Amino acid sequence: MKKFNSIFFVAIFSLIMVSCGDNNESKRSGGAMASNVAERVYVAPGEHDEYYAFLSGGYSGNLTVYGLPSGRMLKEIPVFSQFPTNGYGYSEETTPMLETSFGFIPWGDAHHPDISQTNGELDGRWVFINENNTPRIARISLEYFETEEIIEIPHSAGNHSSSFVTENTEYVVAGTRFSVPYPQEDIAIDQMKGNFKGPLTFIAIDDKGGMSIDFQLKMPGFNYDLSHPGRGDSHGWFFFTTYNTEEAHTLQEVNASQNDKDFIAAVNWKKIQEYVQNGGGEEIDAKYAHNVFNHSTQTATTTMMDKVLTVDPRDVPGAVYFMPTPKSPHGCDVDPSGEYIIGNGKLSTDLTIHSFSKMLKAIENKEFDGDAYGIPILNFESTLAGVVKNGGLGPLHTEFDDKGNAYTTFFISSEVVKWKLGTWEVLDRQPTFYSVGHNMIPGGNSRKPDGKYMITMNKITKDRYLPTGPELEHSAQLYDISGEKMELLLDFPTHGEPHYAAAIHADKVKANSKKIYRLDENKHENAALNESETRVERNGNEVHVYMTMVRSHFAPDNIEGIKVGDKVYFHVTNLEQDFDVPHGFAMIGANTSELLIMPGQTKTIIWEPKKVGVWPFYCTDFCSALHQEMQGYVRVSGSGSNVPLKWSLDGD
Ligand code: CUA
């Protein structure tokens, strides 16, 4: 009961902090030197931002792209959720992207974007991002700014400690937050302890970005919360925080907070990779979807997989160790040198820093304090590098600059604290508005962070913007971290519930950004590549319309002979080859969405006419002075009619 009281106190205290943050006094302090600060985030009209920032959209399921320092939102990239704005998840080409072993899932909960790396530096090829609810990992191309691939993670639940990338993009990891029966089976919930497992999945990435599950590590049934790869000397290792090492199955807010220390799991993935390459591990049944978008055919396909390789950590001696870490650690961050592993006990005021080199020594000297399910537990003191004392309340996440400093967010005390690696002294603290979750420094997850800006992503918005009814967008804040003290520069609203972000210098991305889809490379099976290829074909009650669009007409724009009960496929190709000339396609009564079609692109939508009449379609994107003229008609006759099928443009 004592434990319960302390948690209750923490909860009350957090409410007080939030309501304190509400008063105008603290807000004014952020507004000092306003004009000087404004200059530092001002990007003049027509100029470009210095960084691309990719913010997870949380329960929007998508990824949003912002420019920094301006905080201007540049794009929302649909990933795990249907997106009627452009037809993603509605068009025939993209619905396979949302297929899973549970069937078509139109929504996801996206948390942690991470950018691909080469030699420990961001390389600007891809962004990976996880989906928690129906465990999946997506890969987004930074040439097209489109989702190219989604792989489902079998045997996982609450795919939270994901999708972090090793320093040569060898692997992306996906750790399960909820321990579950492995494989799933029908057993009593109170049989959890000892029976549930916590699989950690290692997804290999090939040269083209292609994802495949290399192996799943069958870990004890704890909750695996967050993770980060080693780098530099610790490259080859991965670190995962755990909580609920109590293996409680109910009232976790109390029952999962009993142990003074949980663990950081240190996984030597190189050792396990070697083990599986030599035939180790056991292949077990696992049903999961692997969805790939092909830019040549402009079409996604789903492959249902049925096997996964599982590895019992006890079969690979020296591959996995536990480092005791106080108070239900959440964030698990590795500094740019790879030496320090920071575990933030979310019910603590201190930060625990483990040393990678001390960890290796402790392993060599067998400085163990017993084991958990056969996995050695290292002695706490033996791996401890230091403690940041009284940093704040409720530490969550840590990022790094290029000068040996770390920046940790504190959810309960609603602040970000700068401290020195090695001396562990607190150097500065700044309030956040309000209740910060993750922070992000461009390149902060690499060997070469860029110590100019930091953003914080705040869970509570309250009075930061004009009120918009009960539901508010979340709030991000931009800090200048180039000096000794952090300076708050800017607030900007975000979309969904951004959990984490990744950012990269624009120079590494913008030159590769595609401007059009080339018509001569369009291998879509239903493309009409010029107006002479346009046609309408009937096959039973299926009608296929092969249509083109160009400023400012559709071909054909008159279609007759469609009947109630038909299933009409509009395969629409945009013939433009100029940058930024999309056309839209909207059909009255369509039960899906519009299509937004980029130059050189083909998309397909199905329309099932239900009523007799003459029904218009039109272009949704204001493409030219004659955009309002860009329209057409479909004549729909009764189901038994014998109106012949015909189509035309200007009578032809
Ligand atoms: Cu094409 Cu508006």
XYZ file of C-alpha atoms and ligand atoms in Angstrom:
654
model
C 0.000 0.000 0.000
C 2.932 2.262 0.698
C 3.986 1.977 -2.913
C 0.521 2.894 -4.043
C 0.653 6.055 -1.930
C 3.903 7.203 -3.444
C 2.566 6.749 -6.960
C -0.555 8.597 -5.971
C 1.632 11.437 -4.713
C 3.485 11.517 -8.000
C 0.206 11.734 -9.871
C -1.080 14.568 -7.696
C 2.220 16.370 -7.996
C 2.080 16.169 -11.761
C -1.357 17.747 -11.717
C -0.017 20.568 -9.603
C 2.869 21.090 -12.005
C 0.557 21.216 -14.968
C -1.756 23.675 -13.330
C 1.213 25.784 -12.189
C 2.376 25.841 -15.779
C -0.957 27.296 -16.680
C -0.357 30.678 -15.133
C 0.844 33.563 -17.205
C 3.976 34.184 -15.143
C 5.877 31.212 -16.552
C 4.644 31.908 -20.050
C 6.027 35.413 -20.074
C 9.537 34.245 -19.262
C 9.594 32.384 -22.594
C 8.652 35.557 -24.424
C 11.652 37.643 -23.335
C 13.798 39.138 -26.129
C 11.029 38.240 -28.508
C 12.351 40.086 -31.556
C 15.846 38.637 -31.274
C 14.364 35.164 -30.916
C 12.005 35.691 -33.850
C 14.940 36.373 -36.169
C 16.469 33.031 -35.276
C 13.457 31.030 -36.417
C 12.513 33.285 -39.303
C 12.848 31.708 -42.718
C 12.175 34.404 -45.295
C 9.447 33.819 -47.914
C 10.809 31.557 -50.626
C 13.782 30.397 -48.541
C 14.195 26.861 -47.260
C 14.572 25.493 -43.782
C 17.883 24.066 -42.633
C 16.500 20.717 -41.419
C 13.824 18.222 -42.250
C 12.165 16.950 -39.058
C 10.028 13.825 -39.159
C 7.513 13.702 -36.323
C 5.537 10.584 -35.626
C 1.827 11.165 -35.832
C 0.957 8.851 -32.917
C -2.658 7.824 -33.240
C -2.957 9.521 -36.624
C -0.875 6.556 -37.826
C 1.134 8.812 -40.085
C 4.410 10.704 -40.262
C 4.507 14.491 -40.492
C 7.376 16.435 -42.029
C 8.344 19.818 -40.618
C 10.987 22.357 -41.535
C 13.286 23.558 -38.772
C 13.801 26.146 -37.452
C 10.573 27.601 -38.859
C 8.282 24.860 -37.505
C 6.377 24.928 -40.805
C 4.601 21.693 -41.611
C 5.688 20.541 -45.081
C 3.819 17.288 -45.538
C 1.849 14.505 -43.907
C 3.002 11.123 -45.191
C 0.378 8.401 -44.829
C 1.867 5.225 -43.371
C -0.433 3.053 -41.257
C -3.705 4.922 -41.743
C -5.963 5.508 -44.695
C -5.505 9.011 -46.065
C -8.420 10.320 -48.125
C -6.400 13.403 -49.089
C -4.554 11.404 -51.738
C -6.318 8.036 -51.694
C -3.632 6.066 -49.795
C -5.282 2.984 -48.329
C -8.315 3.537 -50.612
C -6.819 3.189 -54.078
C -6.448 -0.323 -55.460
C -2.679 0.225 -55.695
C -2.248 1.028 -52.007
C -4.805 -1.059 -50.101
C -2.312 -3.976 -49.914
C -0.074 -1.734 -47.779
C -2.579 -2.011 -44.925
C -3.059 -5.777 -45.104
C -2.109 -7.798 -42.035
C -2.609 -11.306 -40.706
C -5.731 -9.841 -39.031
C -7.031 -8.630 -42.391
C -7.208 -5.049 -43.660
C -6.419 -2.588 -40.852
C -7.166 1.044 -41.782
C -5.459 2.650 -38.793
C -2.278 2.510 -36.773
C -0.458 4.097 -33.827
C 2.964 5.309 -34.987
C 5.630 6.173 -32.427
C 9.344 6.251 -33.200
C 10.796 7.364 -36.536
C 14.486 6.701 -37.127
C 16.589 7.635 -40.167
C 18.876 5.138 -41.910
C 22.605 5.385 -41.177
C 25.921 4.650 -42.817
C 29.010 4.444 -40.576
C 27.047 5.869 -37.691
C 25.860 8.954 -39.566
C 22.429 9.731 -40.947
C 22.426 9.044 -44.680
C 18.994 10.363 -45.721
C 17.801 7.251 -47.579
C 14.841 6.096 -45.504
C 12.821 6.719 -42.386
C 11.632 3.689 -40.443
C 8.674 3.928 -38.082
C 6.835 1.490 -35.833
C 3.152 0.784 -35.331
C 2.216 -0.294 -31.823
C -1.280 -1.623 -31.966
C -1.030 -4.146 -34.770
C 2.730 -4.603 -34.619
C 4.330 -3.407 -37.845
C 7.396 -1.538 -39.089
C 7.257 0.734 -42.118
C 9.966 2.077 -44.373
C 9.456 5.457 -46.009
C 11.498 6.544 -49.019
C 13.124 9.964 -48.740
C 13.224 10.211 -52.536
C 9.455 9.967 -52.884
C 8.437 10.772 -49.300
C 6.124 7.783 -49.574
C 5.707 4.571 -47.643
C 7.410 1.823 -49.634
C 7.226 -1.163 -47.339
C 5.440 -2.430 -44.230
C 6.293 -5.643 -42.437
C 4.107 -7.088 -39.700
C 5.840 -8.349 -36.565
C 4.416 -11.709 -35.530
C 4.211 -12.787 -31.874
C 4.569 -9.193 -30.697
C 2.044 -6.979 -28.909
C 2.331 -3.252 -28.446
C 5.342 -2.901 -30.733
C 6.881 -0.072 -28.706
C 10.660 -0.511 -28.377
C 10.935 0.004 -32.123
C 12.024 1.012 -34.841
C 15.628 1.897 -34.056
C 18.368 1.457 -36.618
C 21.918 0.100 -36.170
C 24.784 2.234 -37.384
C 25.088 0.714 -40.834
C 21.365 0.008 -41.106
C 22.082 -3.715 -40.699
C 18.996 -4.118 -38.553
C 15.888 -2.350 -37.416
C 14.592 -3.725 -34.116
C 11.058 -4.280 -32.900
C 10.570 -5.135 -29.216
C 7.284 -6.171 -27.688
C 5.862 -3.925 -25.008
C 3.348 -6.460 -23.732
C 4.585 -9.922 -22.963
C 2.243 -12.504 -24.435
C 2.045 -16.265 -24.953
C 4.702 -17.140 -27.540
C 3.318 -18.336 -29.879
C -0.188 -17.185 -28.966
C -2.396 -19.749 -27.256
C -5.535 -19.936 -25.157
C -4.365 -19.869 -21.517
C -5.595 -18.255 -18.286
C -4.338 -14.683 -17.846
C -3.169 -15.385 -14.305
C -0.807 -17.981 -15.748
C 1.275 -15.137 -17.204
C 4.295 -15.367 -14.926
C 6.922 -17.603 -16.453
C 4.677 -18.563 -19.360
C 4.433 -15.360 -21.351
C 7.434 -14.206 -23.383
C 8.808 -10.935 -24.703
C 10.088 -11.501 -28.230
C 12.611 -9.002 -29.620
C 12.597 -9.025 -33.409
C 15.623 -8.198 -35.560
C 14.681 -7.119 -39.078
C 17.500 -7.248 -41.595
C 17.677 -4.393 -44.139
C 19.139 -5.018 -47.592
C 20.881 -2.497 -49.880
C 17.599 -1.365 -51.392
C 15.968 -1.036 -47.990
C 14.075 -4.335 -48.221
C 13.046 -5.684 -44.818
C 13.036 -9.319 -43.726
C 12.818 -10.799 -40.247
C 16.197 -12.368 -39.514
C 15.363 -13.748 -36.065
C 13.236 -13.296 -32.966
C 14.884 -13.474 -29.583
C 12.614 -15.277 -27.144
C 13.131 -13.187 -24.017
C 11.517 -13.536 -20.563
C 7.995 -12.146 -20.264
C 8.849 -8.614 -19.170
C 7.648 -5.416 -20.850
C 10.250 -4.124 -23.316
C 9.802 -0.393 -23.429
C 12.423 1.387 -25.499
C 15.728 0.595 -27.085
C 18.757 1.990 -28.823
C 21.665 0.473 -30.688
C 25.238 0.630 -29.555
C 27.602 2.681 -31.715
C 31.351 3.054 -32.036
C 32.847 0.478 -29.643
C 29.419 -0.790 -28.650
C 28.322 -1.315 -32.269
C 27.052 -4.880 -32.431
C 25.005 -4.510 -29.235
C 21.440 -3.365 -28.681
C 20.019 -2.118 -25.392
C 16.388 -2.432 -24.288
C 14.752 -1.083 -21.140
C 12.365 -3.413 -19.358
C 9.667 -2.819 -16.802
C 7.189 -5.123 -15.127
C 9.955 -7.585 -14.344
C 7.426 -8.510 -11.645
C 5.392 -10.070 -14.506
C 2.187 -8.677 -13.027
C -0.904 -9.261 -15.124
C -3.261 -6.786 -13.406
C -3.215 -3.308 -11.795
C 0.227 -2.739 -13.182
C 0.418 0.823 -11.867
C 0.945 -0.791 -8.479
C 1.994 -4.350 -9.174
C 4.603 -3.510 -11.811
C 6.278 -0.998 -9.481
C 7.287 -3.399 -6.717
C 10.855 -4.121 -7.753
C 13.370 -1.464 -6.838
C 15.187 -2.205 -10.060
C 14.162 -3.547 -13.444
C 16.681 -4.206 -16.183
C 18.317 -2.883 -19.274
C 18.757 -5.920 -21.511
C 22.056 -5.841 -23.417
C 21.857 -7.933 -26.561
C 24.968 -8.826 -28.558
C 23.211 -9.101 -31.910
C 26.418 -9.816 -33.808
C 26.837 -12.980 -31.768
C 23.267 -14.027 -32.482
C 23.613 -13.139 -36.161
C 26.632 -15.444 -36.318
C 24.667 -18.142 -34.489
C 21.759 -18.043 -36.949
C 24.085 -17.809 -39.958
C 25.609 -21.073 -38.736
C 22.215 -22.724 -38.667
C 21.232 -21.859 -35.084
C 17.665 -21.147 -34.000
C 14.411 -22.914 -34.618
C 11.923 -22.158 -37.367
C 8.389 -21.854 -35.998
C 5.004 -21.047 -37.490
C 4.218 -17.363 -37.714
C 1.633 -15.711 -39.919
C 2.487 -12.160 -40.920
C 2.058 -9.823 -43.852
C 4.877 -8.293 -45.851
C 3.676 -5.424 -48.035
C 5.881 -3.832 -50.668
C 5.128 -0.892 -52.932
C 6.840 -1.176 -56.318
C 7.634 2.224 -57.844
C 7.835 0.783 -61.342
C 4.369 -0.806 -61.347
C 3.185 1.861 -58.861
C 1.378 -0.955 -57.112
C 1.743 -2.639 -53.726
C 1.627 -6.380 -53.157
C 1.105 -8.404 -50.009
C 2.959 -11.620 -49.299
C 1.733 -13.693 -46.367
C 4.700 -15.209 -44.569
C 4.379 -18.334 -42.482
C 7.653 -18.956 -40.658
C 10.002 -17.106 -38.374
C 13.338 -18.096 -36.860
C 13.280 -18.033 -33.067
C 16.348 -18.000 -30.839
C 16.395 -18.898 -27.155
C 18.967 -16.541 -25.594
C 20.133 -19.351 -23.301
C 21.333 -21.249 -26.356
C 23.789 -18.482 -27.263
C 26.067 -18.016 -24.254
C 27.416 -14.497 -23.939
C 24.704 -12.964 -26.124
C 22.331 -11.440 -23.555
C 22.826 -9.840 -20.126
C 20.638 -7.833 -17.775
C 21.862 -4.592 -16.197
C 19.784 -3.684 -13.123
C 18.334 -0.177 -13.537
C 16.215 1.615 -10.937
C 12.515 2.349 -10.977
C 10.750 1.115 -14.091
C 13.091 2.645 -16.677
C 11.490 4.083 -19.799
C 14.006 5.744 -22.118
C 17.121 3.822 -23.104
C 19.616 6.052 -24.848
C 23.199 5.592 -26.005
C 25.579 8.555 -26.233
C 27.386 9.403 -29.506
C 30.584 7.624 -28.413
C 28.685 4.426 -27.611
C 30.202 4.252 -24.102
C 27.260 5.417 -22.012
C 23.854 3.777 -21.811
C 21.303 5.922 -20.037
C 18.321 4.391 -18.307
C 15.688 6.813 -17.121
C 13.679 5.365 -14.230
C 10.361 7.079 -14.718
C 9.514 6.791 -10.991
C 12.907 8.152 -9.968
C 14.522 11.575 -9.726
C 17.972 10.270 -10.687
C 19.328 9.049 -13.983
C 21.344 5.847 -14.087
C 24.220 5.718 -16.536
C 25.839 2.405 -17.398
C 29.296 2.125 -18.919
C 29.746 -0.146 -21.907
C 33.438 -0.771 -21.163
C 32.640 -1.573 -17.512
C 29.914 -3.882 -18.729
C 32.426 -5.823 -20.834
C 34.804 -6.084 -17.868
C 32.017 -7.222 -15.563
C 31.070 -9.905 -18.079
C 34.692 -11.025 -18.336
C 35.035 -11.154 -14.536
C 31.633 -12.831 -14.164
C 30.409 -10.145 -11.754
C 26.886 -11.517 -11.661
C 24.037 -11.207 -9.176
C 22.214 -14.355 -10.121
C 20.122 -14.718 -13.241
C 16.623 -14.217 -14.593
C 15.324 -17.237 -16.516
C 18.920 -18.276 -17.201
C 20.079 -14.828 -18.369
C 22.928 -13.486 -16.208
C 22.190 -10.344 -14.177
C 25.252 -8.130 -13.955
C 26.157 -6.575 -10.609
C 24.649 -3.076 -10.480
C 27.794 -1.359 -9.175
C 29.987 -3.134 -11.713
C 28.395 -1.506 -14.764
C 27.477 1.817 -13.169
C 29.262 4.792 -14.728
C 27.504 7.448 -12.734
C 24.277 8.981 -11.556
C 22.790 12.348 -12.389
C 21.416 13.370 -9.009
C 18.089 15.119 -8.626
C 17.737 15.937 -12.291
C 14.000 16.400 -11.885
C 10.877 14.312 -11.551
C 9.881 11.577 -13.953
C 12.838 11.321 -16.349
C 11.899 9.907 -19.729
C 14.278 10.407 -22.656
C 17.783 11.649 -23.358
C 19.345 13.115 -26.490
C 22.879 14.362 -27.088
C 24.696 17.270 -28.693
C 28.134 17.372 -30.313
C 29.859 18.822 -27.232
C 29.552 16.015 -24.701
C 26.254 17.142 -23.213
C 23.050 15.235 -22.695
C 19.485 16.576 -22.546
C 16.905 14.666 -20.552
C 13.185 15.301 -20.447
C 11.240 15.153 -17.188
C 7.563 14.525 -17.623
C 6.352 15.237 -14.102
C 8.379 18.375 -13.447
C 7.750 19.442 -17.076
C 11.275 20.452 -17.976
C 14.331 19.554 -19.962
C 17.644 19.276 -18.160
C 21.089 19.632 -19.696
C 23.886 17.699 -18.032
C 27.488 16.757 -18.716
C 28.507 13.269 -19.774
C 31.299 11.984 -17.517
C 30.898 14.490 -14.666
C 27.100 14.013 -14.433
C 26.612 17.611 -13.297
C 23.437 19.438 -14.155
C 24.272 22.483 -16.290
C 20.913 24.006 -17.119
C 17.199 23.429 -16.906
C 14.333 24.953 -18.872
C 10.597 24.519 -18.466
C 8.542 22.885 -21.192
C 4.873 23.653 -21.854
C 3.630 21.167 -20.726
C 4.547 17.646 -19.641
C 7.220 16.782 -22.140
C 7.594 13.283 -23.568
C 10.426 12.843 -26.047
C 12.945 15.446 -27.104
C 14.936 15.308 -30.327
C 18.218 16.717 -31.562
C 18.957 16.276 -35.287
C 21.307 13.303 -35.559
C 20.909 12.676 -31.821
C 20.724 8.938 -32.420
C 23.983 8.795 -34.292
C 27.701 9.247 -33.796
C 27.408 12.802 -35.182
C 24.640 14.804 -33.571
C 24.101 18.370 -34.685
C 24.082 20.543 -31.583
C 22.169 23.521 -32.860
C 18.512 22.878 -32.136
C 16.407 20.645 -29.978
C 12.677 20.126 -30.095
C 10.541 18.833 -27.267
C 7.223 17.130 -27.882
C 4.751 17.960 -25.171
C 1.827 15.862 -24.074
C -0.357 18.676 -22.814
C -1.131 21.872 -24.726
C -3.645 23.769 -22.560
C -3.329 27.487 -23.264
C -0.402 27.593 -25.700
C -2.540 28.445 -28.739
C -5.931 29.907 -29.478
C -8.494 27.500 -28.009
C -10.100 25.139 -30.505
C -12.761 23.494 -28.383
C -12.020 20.570 -26.073
C -9.650 18.859 -28.485
C -6.296 20.535 -29.052
C -3.338 19.679 -31.223
C -0.209 18.751 -29.320
C 2.592 21.216 -28.890
C 6.238 21.090 -29.889
C 8.881 23.543 -28.803
C 12.123 24.491 -30.455
C 15.175 25.369 -28.339
C 18.498 26.825 -29.385
C 21.098 24.585 -27.701
C 24.214 26.076 -29.291
C 25.109 28.117 -26.202
C 25.644 27.250 -22.535
C 21.991 27.745 -21.711
C 19.090 26.397 -23.676
C 16.840 29.055 -25.160
C 13.216 28.530 -26.060
C 12.681 29.936 -29.567
C 9.350 28.730 -30.858
C 6.114 26.860 -30.185
C 4.421 25.026 -33.012
C 1.397 22.743 -33.087
C 1.779 19.168 -34.273
C -0.669 16.626 -35.633
C -1.854 13.467 -33.882
C 0.208 12.572 -30.857
C 3.843 12.924 -31.832
C 5.929 10.651 -29.675
C 9.317 10.914 -31.166
C 11.001 12.523 -34.127
C 14.125 12.321 -36.214
C 15.709 15.164 -38.121
C 18.392 15.519 -40.732
C 20.182 18.387 -42.438
C 18.223 19.280 -45.567
C 21.336 18.989 -47.770
C 21.339 15.228 -47.234
C 17.832 14.850 -48.621
C 16.619 17.637 -50.869
C 18.792 16.990 -53.932
C 17.424 13.431 -54.123
C 13.787 14.404 -53.789
C 11.877 13.247 -56.890
C 9.922 15.847 -58.861
C 7.710 13.652 -61.034
C 7.013 10.034 -61.899
C 8.434 9.550 -65.374
C 5.814 8.384 -67.864
C 8.429 6.396 -69.775
C 9.088 4.428 -66.560
C 5.411 3.877 -65.736
C 4.907 0.090 -65.797
C 1.493 0.160 -64.131
C -0.499 -2.681 -65.681
C -3.542 -0.466 -66.219
C -1.875 2.762 -67.287
C -3.030 4.619 -70.409
C 0.183 6.423 -71.385
C -1.460 8.695 -73.952
C -4.988 9.591 -75.018
C -4.990 7.054 -77.856
C -4.724 4.269 -75.255
C -7.820 5.403 -73.371
C -10.794 3.030 -73.531
C -13.623 1.395 -71.605
C -13.944 -2.390 -71.374
C -16.718 -4.494 -69.936
C -16.157 -7.936 -68.450
C -19.455 -9.188 -66.994
C -20.499 -6.559 -64.454
C -16.939 -5.289 -64.119
C -16.167 -2.209 -66.164
C -12.605 -0.911 -66.567
C -12.133 2.717 -67.560
C -8.595 3.482 -68.776
C -8.546 7.246 -68.428
C -5.985 10.028 -68.722
C -5.873 13.521 -67.323
C -3.972 16.565 -68.553
C -4.612 20.305 -68.231
C -7.582 20.646 -68.374
C -9.592 17.613 -69.416
C -10.152 13.925 -68.828
C -10.081 11.436 -71.686
C -12.715 10.115 -72.064
C -15.039 12.623 -70.423
C -18.351 11.106 -71.560
C -19.115 7.474 -70.771
C -22.428 5.683 -71.460
C -23.592 2.109 -71.043
C -22.786 1.781 -67.324
C -25.483 -0.047 -65.359
C -26.658 -0.076 -61.762
C -24.904 -3.043 -60.131
C -21.710 -2.593 -62.140
C -18.344 -2.371 -60.487
C -16.496 0.409 -62.285
C -12.704 0.584 -62.030
C -11.332 4.004 -62.931
C -7.646 3.558 -63.836
C -6.528 7.160 -64.119
C -3.135 8.320 -65.416
C -1.854 11.867 -65.073
C -0.023 12.639 -68.345
C 1.672 15.791 -67.024
C 5.456 15.769 -66.778
C 5.911 19.086 -64.965
C 6.800 19.345 -61.287
C 3.844 19.953 -59.003
C 0.955 19.588 -61.438
C -1.252 16.979 -59.797
C -4.835 16.363 -60.829
C -7.543 14.940 -58.648
C -10.362 12.559 -59.450
C -13.631 12.579 -57.535
C -16.763 10.600 -58.450
C -20.145 11.296 -56.920
C -21.289 8.521 -54.610
C -17.945 6.710 -54.502
C -17.684 4.829 -51.219
C -13.935 5.340 -51.011
C -12.056 8.618 -51.402
C -10.786 10.893 -54.096
C -7.516 10.196 -55.882
C -4.743 12.743 -56.026
C -2.534 11.741 -58.922
C 0.977 13.103 -59.413
C 2.505 13.722 -62.872
C 3.238 10.389 -64.552
C 1.333 8.401 -61.946
C -1.572 5.956 -62.336
C -4.137 5.260 -59.622
C -7.297 3.185 -59.497
C -10.513 3.658 -57.588
C -13.683 1.551 -57.645
C -17.141 3.070 -58.048
C -20.325 1.064 -57.689
C -23.182 3.175 -59.099
C -26.402 2.671 -57.193
C -28.760 5.070 -58.969
C -29.878 5.606 -62.550
C -28.932 9.000 -63.956
C -26.122 11.057 -65.389
C -23.402 11.496 -62.823
C -20.479 13.930 -62.946
C -16.863 13.476 -61.967
C -14.320 16.258 -61.612
C -10.745 17.255 -60.858
C -10.258 18.200 -57.193
C -6.916 19.969 -57.486
C -6.862 23.528 -58.781
C -4.596 22.741 -61.712
C -5.110 25.580 -64.186
C -7.306 28.551 -64.998
C -9.708 26.030 -66.545
C -9.709 23.701 -63.552
C -13.444 24.217 -63.117
C -13.914 22.935 -66.670
C -12.009 19.725 -65.888
C -14.989 17.413 -65.482
C -16.985 14.673 -67.181
C -20.215 12.617 -67.090
C -21.098 8.964 -66.674
C -24.560 7.850 -67.824
C -25.905 5.090 -65.578
C -28.821 3.015 -66.867
C -30.994 0.417 -65.167
C -29.489 -2.993 -64.465
C -31.420 -4.608 -67.342
C -30.760 -1.862 -69.906
C -29.098 -2.436 -73.289
C -27.601 1.030 -73.730
C -24.354 0.236 -75.564
C -21.004 0.901 -73.906
C -19.404 3.960 -75.442
C -16.947 6.636 -74.467
C -15.719 9.833 -76.028
C -13.876 13.086 -75.708
C -15.340 15.906 -77.776
C -17.404 13.415 -79.765
C -14.437 11.194 -80.815
Cu -6.913 19.126 -63.145
Cu -7.975 20.711 -61.630
